[in-house]
Coordinates of C-alpha atoms in Angstrom, one line a residue:
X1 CA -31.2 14.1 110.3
X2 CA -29.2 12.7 113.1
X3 CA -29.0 9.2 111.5
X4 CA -27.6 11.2 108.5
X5 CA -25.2 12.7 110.1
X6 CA -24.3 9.4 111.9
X7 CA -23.8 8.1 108.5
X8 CA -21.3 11.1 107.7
X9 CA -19.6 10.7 110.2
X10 CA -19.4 7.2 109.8
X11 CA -18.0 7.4 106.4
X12 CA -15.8 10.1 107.3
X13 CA -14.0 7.7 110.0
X14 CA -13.5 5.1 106.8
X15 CA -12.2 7.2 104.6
X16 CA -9.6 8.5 107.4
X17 CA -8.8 4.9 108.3
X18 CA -8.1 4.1 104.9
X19 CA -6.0 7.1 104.0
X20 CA -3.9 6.0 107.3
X21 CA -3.5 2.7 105.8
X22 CA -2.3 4.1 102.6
X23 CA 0.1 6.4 104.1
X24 CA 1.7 3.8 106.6
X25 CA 1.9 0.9 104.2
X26 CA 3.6 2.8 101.2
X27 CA 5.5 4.4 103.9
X28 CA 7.4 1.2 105.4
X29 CA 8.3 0.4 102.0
X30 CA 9.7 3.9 101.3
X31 CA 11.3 3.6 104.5
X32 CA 12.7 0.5 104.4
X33 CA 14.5 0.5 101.3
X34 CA 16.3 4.0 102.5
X35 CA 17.4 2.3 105.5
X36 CA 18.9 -0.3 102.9
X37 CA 20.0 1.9 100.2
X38 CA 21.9 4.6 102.9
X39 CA 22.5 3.0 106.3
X40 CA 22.7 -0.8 105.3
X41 CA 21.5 -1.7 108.5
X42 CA 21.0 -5.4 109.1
X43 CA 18.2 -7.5 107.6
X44 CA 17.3 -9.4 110.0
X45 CA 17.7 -7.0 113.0
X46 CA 15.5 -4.7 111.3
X47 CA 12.8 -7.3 111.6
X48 CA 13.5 -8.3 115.0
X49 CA 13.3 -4.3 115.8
X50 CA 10.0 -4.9 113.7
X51 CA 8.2 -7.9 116.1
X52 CA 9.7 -6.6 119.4
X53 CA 8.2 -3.0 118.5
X54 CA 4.6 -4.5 117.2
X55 CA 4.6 -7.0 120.1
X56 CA 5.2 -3.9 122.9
X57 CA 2.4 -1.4 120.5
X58 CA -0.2 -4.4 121.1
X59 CA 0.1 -5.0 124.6
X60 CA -1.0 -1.4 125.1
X61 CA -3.3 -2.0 122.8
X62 CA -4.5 -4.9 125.5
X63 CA -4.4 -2.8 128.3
X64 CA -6.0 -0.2 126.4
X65 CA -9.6 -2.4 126.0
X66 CA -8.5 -2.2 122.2
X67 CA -8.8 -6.2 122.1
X68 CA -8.8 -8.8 124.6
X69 CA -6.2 -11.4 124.6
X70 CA -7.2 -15.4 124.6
X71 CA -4.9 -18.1 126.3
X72 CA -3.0 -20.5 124.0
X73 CA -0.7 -23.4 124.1
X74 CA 2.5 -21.7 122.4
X75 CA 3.1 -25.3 121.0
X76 CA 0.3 -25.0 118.5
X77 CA 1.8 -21.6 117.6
X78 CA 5.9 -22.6 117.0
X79 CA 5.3 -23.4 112.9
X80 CA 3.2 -20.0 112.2
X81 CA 5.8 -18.3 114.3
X82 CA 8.7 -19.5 112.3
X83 CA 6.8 -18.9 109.2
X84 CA 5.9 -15.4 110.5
X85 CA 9.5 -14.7 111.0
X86 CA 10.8 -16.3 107.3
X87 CA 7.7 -14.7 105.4
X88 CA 8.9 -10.9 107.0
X89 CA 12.4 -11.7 106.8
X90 CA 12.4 -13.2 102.9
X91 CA 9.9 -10.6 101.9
X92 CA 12.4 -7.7 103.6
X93 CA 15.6 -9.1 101.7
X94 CA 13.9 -9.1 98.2
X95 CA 12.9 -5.3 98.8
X96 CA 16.7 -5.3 99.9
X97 CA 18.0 -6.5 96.5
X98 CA 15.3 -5.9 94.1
X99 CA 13.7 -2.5 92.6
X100 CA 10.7 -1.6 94.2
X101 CA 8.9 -2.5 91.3
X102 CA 10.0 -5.9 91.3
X103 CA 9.8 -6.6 94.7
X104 CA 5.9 -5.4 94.5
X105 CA 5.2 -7.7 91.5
X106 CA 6.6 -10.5 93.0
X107 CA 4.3 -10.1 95.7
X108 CA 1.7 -10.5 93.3
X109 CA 2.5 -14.3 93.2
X110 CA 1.4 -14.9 96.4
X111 CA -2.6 -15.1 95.5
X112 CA -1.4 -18.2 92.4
X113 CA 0.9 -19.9 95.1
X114 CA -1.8 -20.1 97.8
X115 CA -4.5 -21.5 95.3
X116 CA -1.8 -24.1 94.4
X117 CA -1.1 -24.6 98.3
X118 CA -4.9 -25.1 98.5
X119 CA -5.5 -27.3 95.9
X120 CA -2.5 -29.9 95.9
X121 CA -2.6 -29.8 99.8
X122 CA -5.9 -29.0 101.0
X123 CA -8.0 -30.4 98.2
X124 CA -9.5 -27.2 97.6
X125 CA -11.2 -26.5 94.3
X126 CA -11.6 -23.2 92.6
X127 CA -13.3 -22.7 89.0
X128 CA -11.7 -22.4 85.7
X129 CA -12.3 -18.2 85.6
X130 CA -10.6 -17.9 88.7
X131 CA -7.3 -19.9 87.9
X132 CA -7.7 -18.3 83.9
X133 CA -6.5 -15.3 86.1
X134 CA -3.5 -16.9 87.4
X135 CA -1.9 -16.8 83.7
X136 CA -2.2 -12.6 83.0
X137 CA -0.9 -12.1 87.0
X138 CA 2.4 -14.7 86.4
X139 CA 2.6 -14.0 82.6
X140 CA 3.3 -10.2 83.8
X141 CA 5.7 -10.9 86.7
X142 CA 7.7 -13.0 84.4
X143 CA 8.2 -9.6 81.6
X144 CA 8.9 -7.1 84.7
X145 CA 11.7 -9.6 86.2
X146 CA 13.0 -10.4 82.6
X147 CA 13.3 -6.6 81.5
X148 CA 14.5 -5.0 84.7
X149 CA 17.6 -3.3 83.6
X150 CA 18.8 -4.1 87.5
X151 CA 17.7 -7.7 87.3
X152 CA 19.7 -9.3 90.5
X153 CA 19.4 -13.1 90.3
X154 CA 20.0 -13.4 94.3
X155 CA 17.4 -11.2 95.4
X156 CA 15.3 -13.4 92.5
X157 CA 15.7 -16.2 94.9
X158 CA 15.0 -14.1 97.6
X159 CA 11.1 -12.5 95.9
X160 CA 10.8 -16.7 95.5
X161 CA 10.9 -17.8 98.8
X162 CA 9.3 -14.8 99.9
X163 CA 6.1 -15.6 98.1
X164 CA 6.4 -19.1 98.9
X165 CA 6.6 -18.6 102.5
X166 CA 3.8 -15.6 103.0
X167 CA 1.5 -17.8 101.1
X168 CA 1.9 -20.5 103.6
X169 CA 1.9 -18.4 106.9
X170 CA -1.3 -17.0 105.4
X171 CA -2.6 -20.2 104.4
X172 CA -1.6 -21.4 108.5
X173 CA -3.0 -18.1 109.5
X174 CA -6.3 -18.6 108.1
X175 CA -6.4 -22.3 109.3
X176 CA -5.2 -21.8 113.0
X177 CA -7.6 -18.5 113.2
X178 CA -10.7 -21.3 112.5
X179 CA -8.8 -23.9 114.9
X180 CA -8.2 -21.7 117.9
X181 CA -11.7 -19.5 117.3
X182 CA -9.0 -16.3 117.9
X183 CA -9.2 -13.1 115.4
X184 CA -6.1 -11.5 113.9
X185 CA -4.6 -9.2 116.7
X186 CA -5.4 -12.0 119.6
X187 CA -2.8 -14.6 117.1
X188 CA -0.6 -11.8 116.3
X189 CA 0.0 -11.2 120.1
X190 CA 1.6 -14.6 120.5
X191 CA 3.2 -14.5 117.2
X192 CA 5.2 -11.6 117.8
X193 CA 7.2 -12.1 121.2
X194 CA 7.5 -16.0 119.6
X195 CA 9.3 -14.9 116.9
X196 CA 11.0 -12.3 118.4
X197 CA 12.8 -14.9 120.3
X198 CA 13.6 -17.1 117.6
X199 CA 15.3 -14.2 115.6
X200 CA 17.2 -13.1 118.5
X201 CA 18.8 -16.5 118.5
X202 CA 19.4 -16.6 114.7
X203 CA 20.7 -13.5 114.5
X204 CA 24.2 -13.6 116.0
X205 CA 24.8 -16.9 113.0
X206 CA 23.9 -14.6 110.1
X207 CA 24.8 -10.7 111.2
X208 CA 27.1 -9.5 113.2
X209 CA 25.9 -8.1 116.5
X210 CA 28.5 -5.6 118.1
X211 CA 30.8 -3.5 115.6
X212 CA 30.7 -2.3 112.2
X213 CA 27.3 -3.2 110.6
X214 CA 25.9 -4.8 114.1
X215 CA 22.8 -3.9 115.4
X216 CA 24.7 -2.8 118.7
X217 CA 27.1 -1.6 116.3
X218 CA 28.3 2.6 115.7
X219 CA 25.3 3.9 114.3
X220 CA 24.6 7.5 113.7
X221 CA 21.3 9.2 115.5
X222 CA 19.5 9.2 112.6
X223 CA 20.0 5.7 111.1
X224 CA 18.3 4.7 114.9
X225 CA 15.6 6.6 114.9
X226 CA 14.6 5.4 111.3
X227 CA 14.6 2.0 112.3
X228 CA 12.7 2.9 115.4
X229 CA 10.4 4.8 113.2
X230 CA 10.1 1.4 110.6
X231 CA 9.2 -0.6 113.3
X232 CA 6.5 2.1 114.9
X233 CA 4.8 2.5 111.3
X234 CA 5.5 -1.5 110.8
X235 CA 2.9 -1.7 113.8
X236 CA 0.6 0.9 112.5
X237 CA 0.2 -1.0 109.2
X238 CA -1.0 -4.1 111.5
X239 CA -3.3 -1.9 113.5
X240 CA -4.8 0.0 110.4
X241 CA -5.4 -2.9 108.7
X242 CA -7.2 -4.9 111.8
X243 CA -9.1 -1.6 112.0
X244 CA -10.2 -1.9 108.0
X245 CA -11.0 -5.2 107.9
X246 CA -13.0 -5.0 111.5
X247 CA -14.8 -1.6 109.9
X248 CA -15.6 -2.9 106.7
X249 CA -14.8 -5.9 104.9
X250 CA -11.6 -8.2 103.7
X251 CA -12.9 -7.2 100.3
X252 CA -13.1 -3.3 100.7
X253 CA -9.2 -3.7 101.9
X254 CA -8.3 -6.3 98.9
X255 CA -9.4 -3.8 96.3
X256 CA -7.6 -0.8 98.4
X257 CA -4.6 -3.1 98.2
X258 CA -4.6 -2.7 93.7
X259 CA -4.7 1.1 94.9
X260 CA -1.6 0.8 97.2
X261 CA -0.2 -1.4 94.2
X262 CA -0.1 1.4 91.8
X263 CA 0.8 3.9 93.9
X264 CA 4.1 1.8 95.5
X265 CA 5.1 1.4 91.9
X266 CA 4.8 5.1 90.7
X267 CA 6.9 6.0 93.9
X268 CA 9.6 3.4 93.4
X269 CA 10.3 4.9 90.3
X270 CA 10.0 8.9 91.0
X271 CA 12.2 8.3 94.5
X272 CA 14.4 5.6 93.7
X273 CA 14.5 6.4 90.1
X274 CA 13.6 2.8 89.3
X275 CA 14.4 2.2 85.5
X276 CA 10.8 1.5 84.3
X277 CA 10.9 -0.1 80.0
X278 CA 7.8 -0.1 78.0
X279 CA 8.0 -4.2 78.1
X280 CA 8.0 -3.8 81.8
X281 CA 4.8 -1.3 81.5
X282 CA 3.2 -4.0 79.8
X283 CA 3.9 -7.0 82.8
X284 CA 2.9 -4.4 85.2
X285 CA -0.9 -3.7 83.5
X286 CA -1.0 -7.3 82.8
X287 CA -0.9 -8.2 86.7
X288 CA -2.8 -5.2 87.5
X289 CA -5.2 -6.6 85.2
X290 CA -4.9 -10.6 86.9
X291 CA -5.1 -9.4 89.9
X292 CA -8.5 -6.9 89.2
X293 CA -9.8 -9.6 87.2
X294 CA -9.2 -12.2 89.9
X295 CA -10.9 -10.2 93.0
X296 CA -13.8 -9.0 91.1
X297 CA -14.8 -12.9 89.8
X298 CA -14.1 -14.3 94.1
X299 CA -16.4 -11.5 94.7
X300 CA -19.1 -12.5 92.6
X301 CA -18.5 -16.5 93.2
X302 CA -19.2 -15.0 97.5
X303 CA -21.9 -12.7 96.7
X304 CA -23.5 -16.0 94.8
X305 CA -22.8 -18.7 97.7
X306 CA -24.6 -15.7 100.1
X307 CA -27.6 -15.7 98.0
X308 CA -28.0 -19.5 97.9
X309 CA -27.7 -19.9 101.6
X310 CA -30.0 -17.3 101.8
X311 CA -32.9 -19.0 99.9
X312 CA -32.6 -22.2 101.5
X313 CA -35.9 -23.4 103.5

C-alpha cells in the first residue's frame, strides 16, 4: 500500500509540474505580446530584463542545493551566448510583429531547419518517414503566413531568422552539453550573465535608453511590474521545464509541447482576436499533424535503437 501511495503521489507531483509548465509557458506569451500591444516597451530591453532576471533566479537556485554549478572557460561559451541572445531576441520581435498564430507556426520550422543543420553540416542522416514529415509541417506554415489577413512582411523576416537562429543555439546547445559533460541549468548559468552583458552593450545602438520609450525612460507602475513579472515567469518556464525533463523524459515534454501548441493558438485568437480563415485552419492541422506525425516516428526509430542495444551479447 505504501509503494502505492508512493506512486500517487508520485504522479500527482507530475501532473502538477506539468500544469506549471502549461500555465507559465502560454503565460509569457500572453504576457509578452500585452507588453507590446499596450506599453511598447523595448525589444531588446525586455530580454535583457529577461537573462538578468533568469541569471539572479538560478543562482538561488545554486545556493539553494537545487543544482551545482561546474567551472568553464567562458571562451568556449561566447558563440552559444550570442546565439542565446539572437535566438530570444529574433524569436521576441516576431511575436512583436506577427499574430500569435503566426508567430507559433513559425516556430514549428525549427524541428525541419535543425535536421537540415544536421545533415548538410553534421553529416547526420535521418530516414525518409522522418523528413516525409518535414513537407505537411512547412506545407502548413506556408498557408497560415499566406492567408493571415495581418500578414506583416518585416516581422516575416523576423519568424525567419528566429527559427534559423533557435535551431542553431539548440543544435550548439546539444553539442557543447556532450563537449563540456554539463546538463541544462549548469550551461544556462554561464549563458545568462554572458549574454546579459553583450545586450547591455547593444542596446544603447538599437533603443533608446533614457526618455520616451527607454528602458530608464517614464514608465507607468504597471508597465514595470509586467516586465518584472515576464522576466520572473520567463525563469519559471526554464525551471519547469529542467524540472520535466529531469522527472520524466524529453519525450513526455515534446508531446506536452503539441498540447501547449493548440492551446497558444486558441488563446491568440479569443484574447487578441487574431483573425483565424478556414485556409489558415487547414495550415494549422497540417503542422499539427507534421509535427504529431514526426515525434511519434523519432519515438519509435529510439524505442527500436534501445531494443537492439539491448540484445547485443
Amino acid at each position: 500500500m505504501a509503494s502505492l501511495a508512493d506512486r500517487v503521489r508520485g504522479n500527482g507531483r507530475i501532473a502538477a509540474g506539468l500544469l506549471f509548465n502549461l500555465l507559465v509557458s502560454i503565460c509569457i506569451v500572453f504576457l509578452n505580446k500585452w507588453i507590446y500591444v499596450h506599453h511598447g516597451f523595448p525589444n531588446m530591453s525586455l530580454t535583457l530584463v529577461h537573462f538578468v532576471v533568469t541569471w539572479l533566479g538560478l543562482y538561488i537556485c545554486q545556493k539553494l542545493d537545487i543544482f551545482a554549478p561546474k567551472s568553464l572557460q567562458p571562451s568556449k561559451l561566447l558563440l552559444l551566448a550570442l546565439s542565446f541572445c539572437g535566438f530570444v531576441v529574433f524569436t521576441n520581435l516576431s511575436l512583436q510583429n506577427n499574430t500569435i498564430g503566426t508567430y507559433q507556426l513559425a516556430k514549428a520550422m525549427t524541428t525541419p531547419v535543425i535536421i537540415a543543420i544536421q545533415t548538410f553540416c553534421y553529416q547526420k542522416s535521418f530516414s525518409t518517414r522522418i523528413r516525409l514529415t518535414l513537407i505537411p509541417i512547412t506545407l502548413g506554415v506556408i498557408l497560415n503566413s499566406y492567408y493571415d489577413v495581418k500578414f506583416n512582411f518585416l516581422g516575416m523576416v523576423f519568424a525567419a531568422l528566429g527559427v534559423l537562429v533557435t535551431s542553431l543555439y539548440q543544435v550548439w546547445v546539444g553539442a557543447k552539453q556532450h563537449e563540456l559533460q554539463v546538463n541544462s541549468m549548469q550551461l544556462l548559468y554561464y549563458q545568462a550573465p554572458m549574454s546579459s552583458a553583450m545586450l547591455l552593450i547593444a542596446v544603447p545602438f538599437f533603443e533608446p535608453v533614457f526618455g520616451e520609450g527607454g528602458i530608464f525612460g517614464p514608465w507607468s507602475l504597471s508597465a514595470l511590474l509586467m516586465v518584472l513579472l515576464s522576466g520572473v515567469i520567463a525563469f519559471m518556464v526554464n525551471l519547469s521545464i529542467y524540472w520535466i525533463i529531469g522527472n520524466t523524459s524529453p519525450v513526455t515534454y515534446n508531446m506536452f509541447g503539441h498540447f501547449k501548441f493548440c492551446i497558444t493558438l486558441c488563446g491568440g485568437h479569443v484574447l487578441f482576436r487574431d483573425p483565424l480563415s478556414v485556409t489558415q485552419g487547414l495550415g494549422i492541422l497540417c503542422t499539427l499533424f507534421g509535427i504529431l506525425a514526426y515525434t511519434r516516428f523519432k519515438l519509435s526509430e529510439q524505442e527500436g535503437s534501445k531494443s537492439k542495444l539491448a540484445q547485443r551479447p
